[in-house]
Short mmCIF file of C-alpha atoms in Angstrom, two decimals:
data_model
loop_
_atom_site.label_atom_id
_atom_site.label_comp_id
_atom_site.label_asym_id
_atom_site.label_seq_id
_atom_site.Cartn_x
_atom_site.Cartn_y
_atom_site.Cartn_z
CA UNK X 33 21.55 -13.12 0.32
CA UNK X 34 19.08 -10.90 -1.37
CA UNK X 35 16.59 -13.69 -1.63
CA UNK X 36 16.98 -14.14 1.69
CA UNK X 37 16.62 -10.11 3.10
CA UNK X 38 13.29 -9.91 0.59
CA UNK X 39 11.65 -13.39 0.51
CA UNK X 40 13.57 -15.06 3.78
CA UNK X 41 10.31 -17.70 3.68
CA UNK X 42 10.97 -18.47 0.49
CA UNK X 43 12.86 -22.23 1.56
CA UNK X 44 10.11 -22.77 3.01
CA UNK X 45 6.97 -24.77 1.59
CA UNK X 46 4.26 -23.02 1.18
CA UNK X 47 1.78 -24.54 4.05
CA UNK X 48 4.91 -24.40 6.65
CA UNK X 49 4.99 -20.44 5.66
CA UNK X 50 1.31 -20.00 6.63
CA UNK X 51 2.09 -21.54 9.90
CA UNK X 52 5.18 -19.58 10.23
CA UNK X 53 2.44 -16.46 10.28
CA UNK X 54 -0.32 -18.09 11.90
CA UNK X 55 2.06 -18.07 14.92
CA UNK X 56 3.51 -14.33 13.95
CA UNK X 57 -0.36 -13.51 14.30
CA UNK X 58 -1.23 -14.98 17.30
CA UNK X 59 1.54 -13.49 19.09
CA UNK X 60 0.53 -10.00 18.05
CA UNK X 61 -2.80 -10.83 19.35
CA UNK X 62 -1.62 -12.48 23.04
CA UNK X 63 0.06 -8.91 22.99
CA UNK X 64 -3.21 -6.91 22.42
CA UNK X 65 -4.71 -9.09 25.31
CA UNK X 66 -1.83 -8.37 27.25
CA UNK X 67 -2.28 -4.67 26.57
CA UNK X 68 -5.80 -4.57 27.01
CA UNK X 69 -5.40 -5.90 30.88
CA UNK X 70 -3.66 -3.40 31.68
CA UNK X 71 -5.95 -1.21 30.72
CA UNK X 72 -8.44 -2.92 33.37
CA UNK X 73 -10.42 -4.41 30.46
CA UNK X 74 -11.06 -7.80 30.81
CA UNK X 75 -10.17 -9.13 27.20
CA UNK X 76 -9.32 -13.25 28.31
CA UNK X 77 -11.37 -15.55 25.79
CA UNK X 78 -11.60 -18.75 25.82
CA UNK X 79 -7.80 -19.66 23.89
CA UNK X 80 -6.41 -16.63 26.12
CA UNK X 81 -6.88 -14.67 23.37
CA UNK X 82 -8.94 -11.43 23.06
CA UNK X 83 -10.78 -12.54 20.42
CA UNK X 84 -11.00 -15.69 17.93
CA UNK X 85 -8.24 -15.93 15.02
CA UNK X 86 -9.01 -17.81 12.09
CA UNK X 87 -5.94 -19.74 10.06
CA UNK X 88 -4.04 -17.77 7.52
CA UNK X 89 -6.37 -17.22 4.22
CA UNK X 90 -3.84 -18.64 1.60
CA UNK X 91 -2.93 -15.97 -1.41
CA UNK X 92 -4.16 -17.77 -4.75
CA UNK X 93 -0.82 -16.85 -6.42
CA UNK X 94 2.39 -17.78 -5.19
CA UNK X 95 5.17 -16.31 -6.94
CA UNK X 96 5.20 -13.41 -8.98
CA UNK X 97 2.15 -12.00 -7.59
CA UNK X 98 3.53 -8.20 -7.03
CA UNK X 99 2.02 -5.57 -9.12
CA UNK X 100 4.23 -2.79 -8.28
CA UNK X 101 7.94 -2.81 -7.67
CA UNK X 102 10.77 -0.63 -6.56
CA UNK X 103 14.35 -0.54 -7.75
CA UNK X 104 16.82 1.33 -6.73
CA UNK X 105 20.45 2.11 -8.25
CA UNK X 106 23.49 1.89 -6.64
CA UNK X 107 26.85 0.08 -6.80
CA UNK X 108 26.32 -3.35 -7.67
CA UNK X 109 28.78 -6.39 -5.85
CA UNK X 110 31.08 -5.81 -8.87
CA UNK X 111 31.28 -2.07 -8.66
CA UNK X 112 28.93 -0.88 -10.91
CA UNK X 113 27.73 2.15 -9.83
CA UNK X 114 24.27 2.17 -12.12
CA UNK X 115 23.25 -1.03 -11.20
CA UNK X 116 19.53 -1.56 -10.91
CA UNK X 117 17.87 -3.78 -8.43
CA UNK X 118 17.46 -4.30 -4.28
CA UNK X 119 19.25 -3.94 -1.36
CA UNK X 120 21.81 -6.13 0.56
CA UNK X 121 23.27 -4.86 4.06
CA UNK X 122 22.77 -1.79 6.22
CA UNK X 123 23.94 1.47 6.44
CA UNK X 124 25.05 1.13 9.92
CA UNK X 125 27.66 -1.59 8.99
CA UNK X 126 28.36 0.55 5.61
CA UNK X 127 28.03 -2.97 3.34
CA UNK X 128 24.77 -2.29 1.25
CA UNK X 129 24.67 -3.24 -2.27
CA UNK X 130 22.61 -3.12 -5.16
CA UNK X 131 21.74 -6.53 -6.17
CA UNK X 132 19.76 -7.87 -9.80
CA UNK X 133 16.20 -8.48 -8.57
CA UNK X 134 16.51 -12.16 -10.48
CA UNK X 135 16.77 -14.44 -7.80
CA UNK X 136 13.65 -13.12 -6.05
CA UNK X 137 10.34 -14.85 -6.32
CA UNK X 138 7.64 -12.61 -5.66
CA UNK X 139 8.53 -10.29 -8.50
CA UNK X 140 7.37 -10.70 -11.63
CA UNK X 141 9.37 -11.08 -14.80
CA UNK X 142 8.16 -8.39 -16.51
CA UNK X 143 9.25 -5.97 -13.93
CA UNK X 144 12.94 -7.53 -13.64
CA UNK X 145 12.90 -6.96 -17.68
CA UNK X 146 11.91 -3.21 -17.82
CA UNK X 147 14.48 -3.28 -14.62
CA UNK X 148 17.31 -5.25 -16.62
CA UNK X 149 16.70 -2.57 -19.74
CA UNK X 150 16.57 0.38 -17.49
CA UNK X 151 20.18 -0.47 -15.79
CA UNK X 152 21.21 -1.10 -19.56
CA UNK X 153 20.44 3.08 -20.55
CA UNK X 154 21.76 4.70 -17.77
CA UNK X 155 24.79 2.57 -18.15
CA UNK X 156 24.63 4.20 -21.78
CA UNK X 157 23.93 7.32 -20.57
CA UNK X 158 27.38 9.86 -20.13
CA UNK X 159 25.17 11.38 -17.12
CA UNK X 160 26.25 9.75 -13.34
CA UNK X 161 23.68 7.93 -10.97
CA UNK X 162 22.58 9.74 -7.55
CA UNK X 163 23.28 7.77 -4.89
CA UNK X 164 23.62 10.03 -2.55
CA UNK X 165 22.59 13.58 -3.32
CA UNK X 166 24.79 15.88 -2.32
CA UNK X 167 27.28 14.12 -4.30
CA UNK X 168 26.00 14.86 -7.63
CA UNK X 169 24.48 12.27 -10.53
CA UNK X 170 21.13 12.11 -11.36
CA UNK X 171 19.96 8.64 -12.27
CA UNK X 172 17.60 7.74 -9.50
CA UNK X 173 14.76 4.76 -8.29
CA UNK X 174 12.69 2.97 -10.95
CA UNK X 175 8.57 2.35 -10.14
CA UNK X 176 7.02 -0.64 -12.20
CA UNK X 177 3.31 -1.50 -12.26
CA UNK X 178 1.63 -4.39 -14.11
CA UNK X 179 -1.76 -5.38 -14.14
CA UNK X 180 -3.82 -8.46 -15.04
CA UNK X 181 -4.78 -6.65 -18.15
CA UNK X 182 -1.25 -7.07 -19.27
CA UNK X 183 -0.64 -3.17 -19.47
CA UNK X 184 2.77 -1.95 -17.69
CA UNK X 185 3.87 1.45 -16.67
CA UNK X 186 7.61 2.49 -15.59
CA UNK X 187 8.00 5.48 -13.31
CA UNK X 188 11.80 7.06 -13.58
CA UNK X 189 12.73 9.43 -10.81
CA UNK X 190 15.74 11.68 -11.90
CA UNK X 191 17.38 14.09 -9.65
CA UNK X 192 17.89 17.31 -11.63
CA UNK X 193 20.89 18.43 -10.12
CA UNK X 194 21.89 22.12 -11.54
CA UNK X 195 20.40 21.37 -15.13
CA UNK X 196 18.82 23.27 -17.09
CA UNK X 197 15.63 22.79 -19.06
CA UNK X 198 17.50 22.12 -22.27
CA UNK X 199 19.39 19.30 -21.08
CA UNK X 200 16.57 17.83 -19.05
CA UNK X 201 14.69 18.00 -22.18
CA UNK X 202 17.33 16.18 -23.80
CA UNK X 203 17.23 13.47 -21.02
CA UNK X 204 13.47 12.68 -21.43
CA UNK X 205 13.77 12.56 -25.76
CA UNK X 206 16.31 9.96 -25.06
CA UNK X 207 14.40 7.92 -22.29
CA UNK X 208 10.96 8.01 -24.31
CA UNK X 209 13.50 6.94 -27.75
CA UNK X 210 15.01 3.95 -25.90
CA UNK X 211 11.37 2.75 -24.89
CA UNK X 212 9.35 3.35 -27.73
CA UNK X 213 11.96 2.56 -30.48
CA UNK X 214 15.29 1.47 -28.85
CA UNK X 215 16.02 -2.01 -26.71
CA UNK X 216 14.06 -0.90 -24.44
CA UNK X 217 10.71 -1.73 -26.81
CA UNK X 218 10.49 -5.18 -26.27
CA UNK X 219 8.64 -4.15 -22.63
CA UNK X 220 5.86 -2.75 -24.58
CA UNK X 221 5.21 -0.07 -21.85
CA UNK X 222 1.85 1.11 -21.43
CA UNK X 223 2.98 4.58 -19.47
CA UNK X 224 6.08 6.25 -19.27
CA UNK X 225 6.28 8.72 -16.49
CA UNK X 226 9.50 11.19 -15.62
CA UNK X 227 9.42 12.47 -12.26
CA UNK X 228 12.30 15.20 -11.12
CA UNK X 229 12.65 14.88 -7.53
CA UNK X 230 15.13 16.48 -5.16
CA UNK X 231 13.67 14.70 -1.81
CA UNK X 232 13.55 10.96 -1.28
CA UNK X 233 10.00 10.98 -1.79
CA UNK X 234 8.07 13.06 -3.94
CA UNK X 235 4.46 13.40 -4.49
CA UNK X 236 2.53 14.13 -7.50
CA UNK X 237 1.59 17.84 -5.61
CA UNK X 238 5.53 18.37 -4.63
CA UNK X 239 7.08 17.69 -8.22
CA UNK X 240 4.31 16.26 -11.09
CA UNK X 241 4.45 12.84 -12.64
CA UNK X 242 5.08 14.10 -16.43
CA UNK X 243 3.89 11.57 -18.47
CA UNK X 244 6.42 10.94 -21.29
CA UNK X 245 4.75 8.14 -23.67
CA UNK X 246 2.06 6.09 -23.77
CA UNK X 247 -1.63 6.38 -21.49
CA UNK X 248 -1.87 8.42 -18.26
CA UNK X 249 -3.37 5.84 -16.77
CA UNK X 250 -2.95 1.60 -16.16
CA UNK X 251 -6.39 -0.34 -15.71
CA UNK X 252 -6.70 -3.21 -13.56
CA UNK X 253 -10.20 -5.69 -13.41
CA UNK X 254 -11.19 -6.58 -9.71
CA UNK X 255 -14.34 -8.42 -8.49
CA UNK X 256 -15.99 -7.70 -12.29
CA UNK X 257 -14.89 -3.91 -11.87
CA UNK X 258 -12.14 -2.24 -13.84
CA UNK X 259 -10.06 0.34 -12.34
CA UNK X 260 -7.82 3.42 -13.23
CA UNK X 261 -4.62 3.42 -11.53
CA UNK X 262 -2.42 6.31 -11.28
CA UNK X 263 1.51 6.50 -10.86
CA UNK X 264 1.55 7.20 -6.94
CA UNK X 265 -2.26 5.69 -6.44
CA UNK X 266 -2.50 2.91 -3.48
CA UNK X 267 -3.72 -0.07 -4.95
CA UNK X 268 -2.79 -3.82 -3.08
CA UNK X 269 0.03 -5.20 -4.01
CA UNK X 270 -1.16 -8.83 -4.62
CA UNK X 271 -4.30 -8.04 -7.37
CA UNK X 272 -5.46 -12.05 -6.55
CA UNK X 273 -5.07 -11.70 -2.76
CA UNK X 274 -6.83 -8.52 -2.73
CA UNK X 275 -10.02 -10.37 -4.44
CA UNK X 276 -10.05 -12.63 -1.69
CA UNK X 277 -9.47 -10.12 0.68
CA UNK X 278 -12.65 -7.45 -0.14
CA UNK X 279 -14.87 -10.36 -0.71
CA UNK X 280 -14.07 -11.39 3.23
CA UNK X 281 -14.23 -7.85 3.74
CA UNK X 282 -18.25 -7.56 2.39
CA UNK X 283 -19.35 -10.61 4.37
CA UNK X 284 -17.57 -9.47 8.00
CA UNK X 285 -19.25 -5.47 7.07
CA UNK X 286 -22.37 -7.48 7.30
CA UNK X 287 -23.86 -4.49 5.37
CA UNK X 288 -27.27 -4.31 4.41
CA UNK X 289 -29.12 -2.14 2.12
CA UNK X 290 -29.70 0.34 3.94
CA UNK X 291 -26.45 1.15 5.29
CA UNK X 292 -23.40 3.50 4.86
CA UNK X 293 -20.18 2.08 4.49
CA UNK X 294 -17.23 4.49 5.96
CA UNK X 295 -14.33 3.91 3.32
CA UNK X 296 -11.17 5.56 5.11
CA UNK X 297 -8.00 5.49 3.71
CA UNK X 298 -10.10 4.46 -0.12
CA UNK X 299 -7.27 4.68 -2.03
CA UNK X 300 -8.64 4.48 -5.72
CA UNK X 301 -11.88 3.13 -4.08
CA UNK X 302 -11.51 -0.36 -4.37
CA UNK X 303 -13.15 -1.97 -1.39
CA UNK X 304 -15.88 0.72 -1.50
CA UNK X 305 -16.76 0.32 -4.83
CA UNK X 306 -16.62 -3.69 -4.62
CA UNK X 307 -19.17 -3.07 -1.88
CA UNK X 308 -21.48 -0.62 -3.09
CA UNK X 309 -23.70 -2.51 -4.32
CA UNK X 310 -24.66 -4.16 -1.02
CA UNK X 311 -24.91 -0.59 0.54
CA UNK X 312 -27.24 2.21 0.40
CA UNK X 313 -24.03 4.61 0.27
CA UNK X 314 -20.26 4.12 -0.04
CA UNK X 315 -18.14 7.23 1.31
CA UNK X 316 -14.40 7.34 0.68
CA UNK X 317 -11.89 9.36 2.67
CA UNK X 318 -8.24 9.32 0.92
CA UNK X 319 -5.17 12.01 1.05
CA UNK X 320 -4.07 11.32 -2.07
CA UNK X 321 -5.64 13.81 -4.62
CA UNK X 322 -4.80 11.77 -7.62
CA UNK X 323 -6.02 8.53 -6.27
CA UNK X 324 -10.14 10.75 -5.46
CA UNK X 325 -9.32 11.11 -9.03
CA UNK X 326 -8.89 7.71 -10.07
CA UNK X 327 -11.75 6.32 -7.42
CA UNK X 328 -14.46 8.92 -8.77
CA UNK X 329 -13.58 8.02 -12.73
CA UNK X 330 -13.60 3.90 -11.43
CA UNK X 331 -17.26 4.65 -10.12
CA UNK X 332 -18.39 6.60 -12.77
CA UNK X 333 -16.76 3.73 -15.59
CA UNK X 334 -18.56 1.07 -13.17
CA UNK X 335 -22.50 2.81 -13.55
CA UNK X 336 -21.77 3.05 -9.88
CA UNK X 337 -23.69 6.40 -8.44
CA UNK X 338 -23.99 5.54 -4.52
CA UNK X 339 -20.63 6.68 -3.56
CA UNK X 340 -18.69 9.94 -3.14
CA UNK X 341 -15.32 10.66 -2.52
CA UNK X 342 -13.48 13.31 0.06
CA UNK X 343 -9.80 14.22 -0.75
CA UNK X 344 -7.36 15.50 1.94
CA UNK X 345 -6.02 14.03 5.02
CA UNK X 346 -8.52 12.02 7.15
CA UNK X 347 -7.87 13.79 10.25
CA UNK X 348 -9.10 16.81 8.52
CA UNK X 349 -12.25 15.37 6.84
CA UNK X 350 -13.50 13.12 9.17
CA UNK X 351 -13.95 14.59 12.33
CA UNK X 352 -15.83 17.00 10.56
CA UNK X 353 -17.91 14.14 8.77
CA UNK X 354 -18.74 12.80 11.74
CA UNK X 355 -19.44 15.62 14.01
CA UNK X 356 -22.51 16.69 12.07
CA UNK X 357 -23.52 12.86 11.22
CA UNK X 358 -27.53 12.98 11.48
CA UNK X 359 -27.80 9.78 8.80
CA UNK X 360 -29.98 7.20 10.82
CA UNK X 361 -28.87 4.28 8.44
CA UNK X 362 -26.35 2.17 10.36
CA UNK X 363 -22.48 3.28 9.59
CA UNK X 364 -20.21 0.70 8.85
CA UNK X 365 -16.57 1.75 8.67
CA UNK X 366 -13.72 0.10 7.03
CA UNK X 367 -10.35 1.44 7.37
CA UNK X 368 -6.89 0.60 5.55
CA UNK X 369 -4.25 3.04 6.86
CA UNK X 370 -0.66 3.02 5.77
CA UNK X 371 1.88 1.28 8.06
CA UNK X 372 1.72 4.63 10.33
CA UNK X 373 -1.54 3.57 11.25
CA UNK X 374 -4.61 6.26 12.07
CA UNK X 375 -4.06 9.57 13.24
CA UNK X 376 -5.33 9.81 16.77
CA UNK X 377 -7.56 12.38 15.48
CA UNK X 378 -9.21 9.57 13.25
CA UNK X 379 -9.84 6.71 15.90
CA UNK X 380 -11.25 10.11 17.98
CA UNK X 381 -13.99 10.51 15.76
CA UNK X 382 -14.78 6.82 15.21
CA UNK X 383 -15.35 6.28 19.07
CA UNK X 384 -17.10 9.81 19.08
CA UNK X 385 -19.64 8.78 16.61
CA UNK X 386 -22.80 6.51 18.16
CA UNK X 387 -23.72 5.50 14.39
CA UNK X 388 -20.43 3.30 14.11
CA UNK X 389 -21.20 0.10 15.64
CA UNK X 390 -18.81 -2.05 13.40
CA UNK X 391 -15.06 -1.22 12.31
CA UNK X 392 -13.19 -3.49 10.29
CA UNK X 393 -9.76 -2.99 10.58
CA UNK X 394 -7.39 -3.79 7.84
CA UNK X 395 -3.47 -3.67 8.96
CA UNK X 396 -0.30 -4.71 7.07
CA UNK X 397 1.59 -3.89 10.30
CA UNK X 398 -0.30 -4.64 13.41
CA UNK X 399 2.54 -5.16 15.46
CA UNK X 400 3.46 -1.75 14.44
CA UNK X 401 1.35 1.67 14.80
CA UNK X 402 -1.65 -0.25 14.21
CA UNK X 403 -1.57 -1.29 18.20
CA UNK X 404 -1.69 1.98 19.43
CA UNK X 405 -4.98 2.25 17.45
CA UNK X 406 -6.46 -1.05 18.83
CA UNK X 407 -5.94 0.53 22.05
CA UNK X 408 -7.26 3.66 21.89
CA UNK X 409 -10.44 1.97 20.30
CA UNK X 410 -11.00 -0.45 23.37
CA UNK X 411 -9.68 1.78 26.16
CA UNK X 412 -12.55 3.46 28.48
CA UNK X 413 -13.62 6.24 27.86
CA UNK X 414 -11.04 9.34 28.92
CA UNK X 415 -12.43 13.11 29.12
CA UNK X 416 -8.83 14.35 29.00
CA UNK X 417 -8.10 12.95 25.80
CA UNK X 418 -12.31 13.85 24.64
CA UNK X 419 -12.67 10.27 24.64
CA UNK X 420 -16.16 10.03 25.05
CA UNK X 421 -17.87 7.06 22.89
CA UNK X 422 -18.41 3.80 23.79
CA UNK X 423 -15.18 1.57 23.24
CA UNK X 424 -15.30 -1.25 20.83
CA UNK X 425 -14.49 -4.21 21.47
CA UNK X 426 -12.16 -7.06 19.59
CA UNK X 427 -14.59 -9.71 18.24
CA UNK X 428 -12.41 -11.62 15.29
CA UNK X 429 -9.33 -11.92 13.59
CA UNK X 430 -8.33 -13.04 9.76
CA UNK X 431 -4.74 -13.22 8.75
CA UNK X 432 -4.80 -12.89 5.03
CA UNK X 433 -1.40 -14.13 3.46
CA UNK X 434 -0.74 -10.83 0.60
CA UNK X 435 2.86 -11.51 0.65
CA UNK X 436 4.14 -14.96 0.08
CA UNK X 437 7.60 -15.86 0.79
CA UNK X 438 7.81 -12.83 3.28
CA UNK X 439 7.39 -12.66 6.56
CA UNK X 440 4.55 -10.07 6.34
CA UNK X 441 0.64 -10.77 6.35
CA UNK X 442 -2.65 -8.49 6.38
CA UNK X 443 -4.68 -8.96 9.45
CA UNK X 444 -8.36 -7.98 9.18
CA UNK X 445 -9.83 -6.85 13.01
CA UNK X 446 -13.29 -6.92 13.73
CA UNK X 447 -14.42 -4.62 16.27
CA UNK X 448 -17.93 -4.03 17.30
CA UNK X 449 -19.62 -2.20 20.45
#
């Protein structure tokens, strides 16, 4: 069952799967050229599509291929309320269980083992596990990331409850002793990181990582670079299938020398600084302050000097950007939003801006928020909403397979006016 609700491709072989989301794909796209009619724009290509889609780019690595996974802990199917792994069921028919990430695929071993020794101390531990808050217990989610470089780091999020500083110092001593010296040493963790977090979701600015053994920081190699990752930095899940990915990327930017290349939604800078040196200037737009961190140490490691970074929401920084945009090198802007897509803010100032005559598009969730964004770069031009650039229009389409086993793919748009 759990194989199933994570991997539910993974009876499949592996050339049936990328048909399985070649067809996903071209769906989403009849339903772009649907939308796009109505909005009086005649889209129809030859295909009755809007635009061309290319097959499914394969990912070079099958199983195992995640980088970063998240376990949670709840009540296992025998009870066991500290069990560490994934879900099974929904909260709406009140059957979800925590089930041993074993039988999936696309994890990793090593993250199942630092997963396996986790469950093992808080099962030690006299102190209860939080699953639901205001109940009490404190053991909470467990963050692994690997990288190619063979360096792992294990992110522990512990609801504090009403302790105090004593005992939560108490807590940590025993966490860093059961990694460093206890069972827990045969993962050979890189970083150890403690977060105390009363929400769901905590950022680095809301309650800090603190960093309880080991290096701040993980390092990852990508396209001949190396780069810093931080505990909450965006980097793609599938290292391999990202390589594939930004090399597509530089070759649809068609960038020459003497352009700028728009890097929204940078993350730790990766497909900027894989591109910069085909550019005459990278610029990188993220919200994450840790991750400007990571992506102006990754260009300054790299000898690369071309690029700079902005940190804060991009519907704060780029309108702003782009408003007073004199530059007459050609723009060329990437972006690679989160599954909420652009804020309309965002796509405002792309069709705003004359210099932008290219947009690639990355989406891990076009069907999603993504195709409110398609639209609002291809509608006509609308005073009410200060719509006034050109639109773009839809010119390819690349599925890129990041996921095996899953149902889910990266499609890269290209859209040019």
């Amino acid at each position: 069952r759990l194989a199933n609700a994570v991997t539910p491709l993974w009876r499949f072989p592996y050339q049936e799967q990328l048909q399985v989301k070649y067809e996903s794909q071209r769906k989403i796209l009849q339903t772009l050229t649907s939308r796009l009619e109505e909005l009086g724009i005649d889209a129809q290509k030859p295909g009755g599509l809007c635009c061309p889609l290319q097959p499914v780019v394969p990912s070079p690595v099958i199983n195992g291929y995640r980088n970063k996974s998240t376990f949670s802990v709840n009540r296992g199917p025998d009870g066991n309320p500290k069990t560490v792994g994934l879900y099974v069921g929904t909260g709406r028919e009140r059957n979800i269980v925590c089930v041993k990430a074993n039988p999936v695929k696309n994890i990793p071993s090593k993250h199942k083992q630092v997963a396996q020794c986790y469950e093992e101390f808080i099962c030690r531990s006299p102190l209860d596990s939080c699953i639901l808050f205001h109940e009490g217990g404190h053991w909470r989610e467990l963050v692994v990331r690997t990288t190619s470089c063979g360096h792992t780091m294990a992110i522990i999020t512990f609801h504090p409850q009403q302790l105090g500083q004593e005992a939560l110092a108490t807590q940590k001593a025993l966490l860093k002793e059961f990694f460093t010296s206890g069972p827990g040493a045969v993962c050979a963790l890189t970083s150890l990181y403690f977060q105390e977090s009363t929400m769901t979701r905590c950022s680095h600015e809301q309650s800090p990582y603190q960093l309880l053994h080991g290096a701040p920081h993980i390092f990852e190699e990508l396209l001949g670079l190396k780069f810093r990752i931080s505990p909450d930095a965006f980097f793609q899940v599938n290292t391999a299938g990202a390589e594939v990915l930004y090399q597509a990327v530089g070759g649809l930017c068609q960038a020459t020398g003497d352009s700028v290349l728009l890097d929204i939604c940078c993350g730790t800078g990766t497909i900027g600084l894989s591109l910069a040196h085909r550019v005459s200037k990278v610029i990188g737009v993220e919200v994450v302050e840790k991750a400007i961190e990571d992506a102006e140490w990754n260009a300054a490691f790299n000898g690369i000097s071309n690029c700079e970074f902005h940190s804060g929401k991009a519907e704060a920084v780029l309108p702003q950007l782009l408003a007073s945009w004199e530059d007459a090198r050609p723009l060329v802007a990437v972006v690679n939003p989160s599954r909420a897509g652009l804020h309309y803010r965002v796509v405002r100032a792309i069709r705003n801006c004359r210099a932008i005559r290219r947009l690639l598009y990355i989406s891990c969730k076009p069907e999603g928020e993504a195709m409110r964004n398609f639209l609002e770069l291809c509608c006509p031009p609308d005073p009410r909403k200060k719509l006034a650039g050109e639109p773009f229009a839809p010119v390819l389409a690349i599925p890129f397979d990041m996921f095996p086993h899953t149902v889910h793919c990266e499609l890269v748009l290209l859209f040019t006016r």
